[in-house]
């Protein structure tokens, strides 16, 4: 398995990932991970960005994983919360860009701790 830390943001870094939207986003990302045979090591949904630390089979390129998680989650979130379409540019919930790093240069435990600490600061 390969460990990846992904971070991505909504269009215009709008603070839309709150309340029921945030909870549903977590559910959707967990479903997608399961579908791909990935294990979520840490997940934190902030109002304006997402941290996803995931362990996935090496058959998936990081770019494929990022696009799959972002694409499928956007479709499901916009379907469940159509009012967000007005805040999404041309139906695009996420920006095109994302950050990804492997756990090679930093330990998996360090990345997990960073995400967990960010989660506790937000609560």
CSV table of C-alpha atoms in Angstrom, one decimal:
chain,number,residue,atom,x,y,z
A,1,UNK,CA,0.0,0.0,0.0
A,2,UNK,CA,1.1,3.6,-0.7
A,3,UNK,CA,0.4,6.4,1.8
A,4,UNK,CA,-0.7,9.8,0.4
A,5,UNK,CA,-1.6,13.0,2.0
A,6,UNK,CA,-4.0,15.0,-0.1
A,7,UNK,CA,-5.3,18.6,0.5
A,8,UNK,CA,-7.8,20.4,-1.7
A,9,UNK,CA,-10.1,23.4,-1.5
A,10,UNK,CA,-13.5,24.5,-2.8
A,11,UNK,CA,-13.6,27.1,-5.6
A,12,UNK,CA,-12.6,30.5,-4.4
A,13,UNK,CA,-11.7,28.9,-1.0
A,14,UNK,CA,-15.2,29.5,0.1
A,15,UNK,CA,-16.1,28.3,3.6
A,16,UNK,CA,-18.9,25.9,2.5
A,17,UNK,CA,-17.8,22.7,4.3
A,18,UNK,CA,-19.7,23.2,7.5
A,19,UNK,CA,-22.5,21.4,9.4
A,20,UNK,CA,-24.4,18.8,7.4
A,21,UNK,CA,-22.2,19.5,4.3
A,22,UNK,CA,-19.1,18.6,6.3
A,23,UNK,CA,-20.6,15.5,7.7
A,24,UNK,CA,-21.8,14.3,4.4
A,25,UNK,CA,-18.4,15.1,2.8
A,26,UNK,CA,-16.8,12.8,5.3
A,27,UNK,CA,-19.3,10.0,4.6
A,28,UNK,CA,-18.7,10.3,0.8
A,29,UNK,CA,-14.9,10.3,1.1
A,30,UNK,CA,-15.2,7.2,3.3
A,31,UNK,CA,-17.4,5.5,0.7
A,32,UNK,CA,-15.0,6.4,-2.1
A,33,UNK,CA,-12.0,5.1,-0.2
A,34,UNK,CA,-13.8,1.8,0.5
A,35,UNK,CA,-14.8,1.5,-3.2
A,36,UNK,CA,-11.1,1.9,-4.2
A,37,UNK,CA,-9.8,-0.5,-1.6
A,38,UNK,CA,-8.1,2.3,0.3
A,39,UNK,CA,-7.9,2.9,4.0
A,40,UNK,CA,-8.3,6.3,5.5
A,41,UNK,CA,-5.6,6.9,8.0
A,42,UNK,CA,-6.8,10.5,8.9
A,43,UNK,CA,-9.5,12.8,7.5
A,44,UNK,CA,-10.2,16.4,8.4
A,45,UNK,CA,-12.8,18.5,6.8
A,46,UNK,CA,-12.3,22.3,7.5
A,47,UNK,CA,-14.8,24.9,6.4
A,48,UNK,CA,-12.5,25.8,3.4
A,49,UNK,CA,-10.3,22.8,2.8
A,50,UNK,CA,-9.9,19.0,3.2
A,51,UNK,CA,-7.0,16.9,4.5
A,52,UNK,CA,-7.1,13.3,3.5
A,53,UNK,CA,-4.4,10.9,4.5
A,54,UNK,CA,-5.0,7.6,2.8
A,55,UNK,CA,-3.3,4.2,2.2
A,56,UNK,CA,-4.1,2.9,-1.3
A,57,UNK,CA,-3.1,0.0,-3.5
A,58,UNK,CA,0.0,1.0,-5.7
A,59,UNK,CA,-2.0,0.4,-8.9
A,60,UNK,CA,-3.5,3.9,-8.5
A,61,UNK,CA,-1.4,6.9,-9.5
A,62,UNK,CA,-1.7,9.8,-7.0
A,63,UNK,CA,-3.2,12.0,-9.8
A,64,UNK,CA,-5.9,9.4,-10.5
A,65,UNK,CA,-6.8,9.2,-6.8
A,66,UNK,CA,-7.0,13.0,-6.4
A,67,UNK,CA,-9.2,13.4,-9.4
A,68,UNK,CA,-11.4,10.4,-8.4
A,69,UNK,CA,-11.9,11.6,-4.8
A,70,UNK,CA,-12.6,15.2,-5.9
A,71,UNK,CA,-14.8,14.3,-8.9
A,72,UNK,CA,-17.0,11.7,-7.3
A,73,UNK,CA,-17.3,13.7,-4.1
A,74,UNK,CA,-18.3,16.9,-5.9
A,75,UNK,CA,-21.0,15.1,-7.9
A,76,UNK,CA,-22.5,13.5,-4.7
A,77,UNK,CA,-22.2,16.7,-2.6
A,78,UNK,CA,-23.8,18.9,-5.2
A,79,UNK,CA,-26.6,16.4,-5.8
A,80,UNK,CA,-27.4,16.3,-2.0
A,81,UNK,CA,-27.0,20.0,-1.5
A,82,UNK,CA,-28.1,21.7,-4.8
A,83,UNK,CA,-27.9,25.1,-3.1
A,84,UNK,CA,-24.1,24.9,-3.3
A,85,UNK,CA,-24.3,25.0,-7.1
A,86,UNK,CA,-24.7,28.8,-6.8
A,87,UNK,CA,-21.4,29.0,-5.0
A,88,UNK,CA,-19.7,26.6,-7.4
A,89,UNK,CA,-18.3,28.0,-10.6
A,90,UNK,CA,-20.0,26.3,-13.6
A,91,UNK,CA,-20.9,23.3,-11.3
A,92,UNK,CA,-17.3,22.8,-10.2
A,93,UNK,CA,-17.2,22.4,-6.4
A,94,UNK,CA,-13.4,22.1,-6.1
A,95,UNK,CA,-10.5,24.0,-7.6
A,96,UNK,CA,-8.5,22.1,-10.3
A,97,UNK,CA,-5.4,22.0,-8.1
A,98,UNK,CA,-4.5,19.9,-5.1
A,99,UNK,CA,-1.6,19.1,-2.9
A,100,UNK,CA,-0.2,15.5,-2.6
A,101,UNK,CA,2.7,14.1,-0.8
A,102,UNK,CA,3.8,10.6,0.0
A,103,UNK,CA,4.7,9.5,3.5
A,104,UNK,CA,8.3,8.8,2.3
A,105,UNK,CA,9.9,12.1,3.3
A,106,UNK,CA,8.0,12.3,6.6
A,107,UNK,CA,6.7,9.5,8.6
A,108,UNK,CA,3.0,8.4,8.4
A,109,UNK,CA,2.7,9.0,12.1
A,110,UNK,CA,3.8,12.6,11.7
A,111,UNK,CA,1.3,13.3,9.0
A,112,UNK,CA,-1.5,11.6,11.0
A,113,UNK,CA,-0.6,13.6,14.1
A,114,UNK,CA,-0.6,16.9,12.0
A,115,UNK,CA,-4.1,16.2,10.7
A,116,UNK,CA,-5.4,15.2,14.1
A,117,UNK,CA,-4.0,18.3,15.7
A,118,UNK,CA,-5.6,20.5,13.1
A,119,UNK,CA,-8.9,18.7,13.8
A,120,UNK,CA,-8.6,19.4,17.5
A,121,UNK,CA,-7.7,23.1,16.9
A,122,UNK,CA,-10.8,23.5,14.8
A,123,UNK,CA,-13.1,21.9,17.4
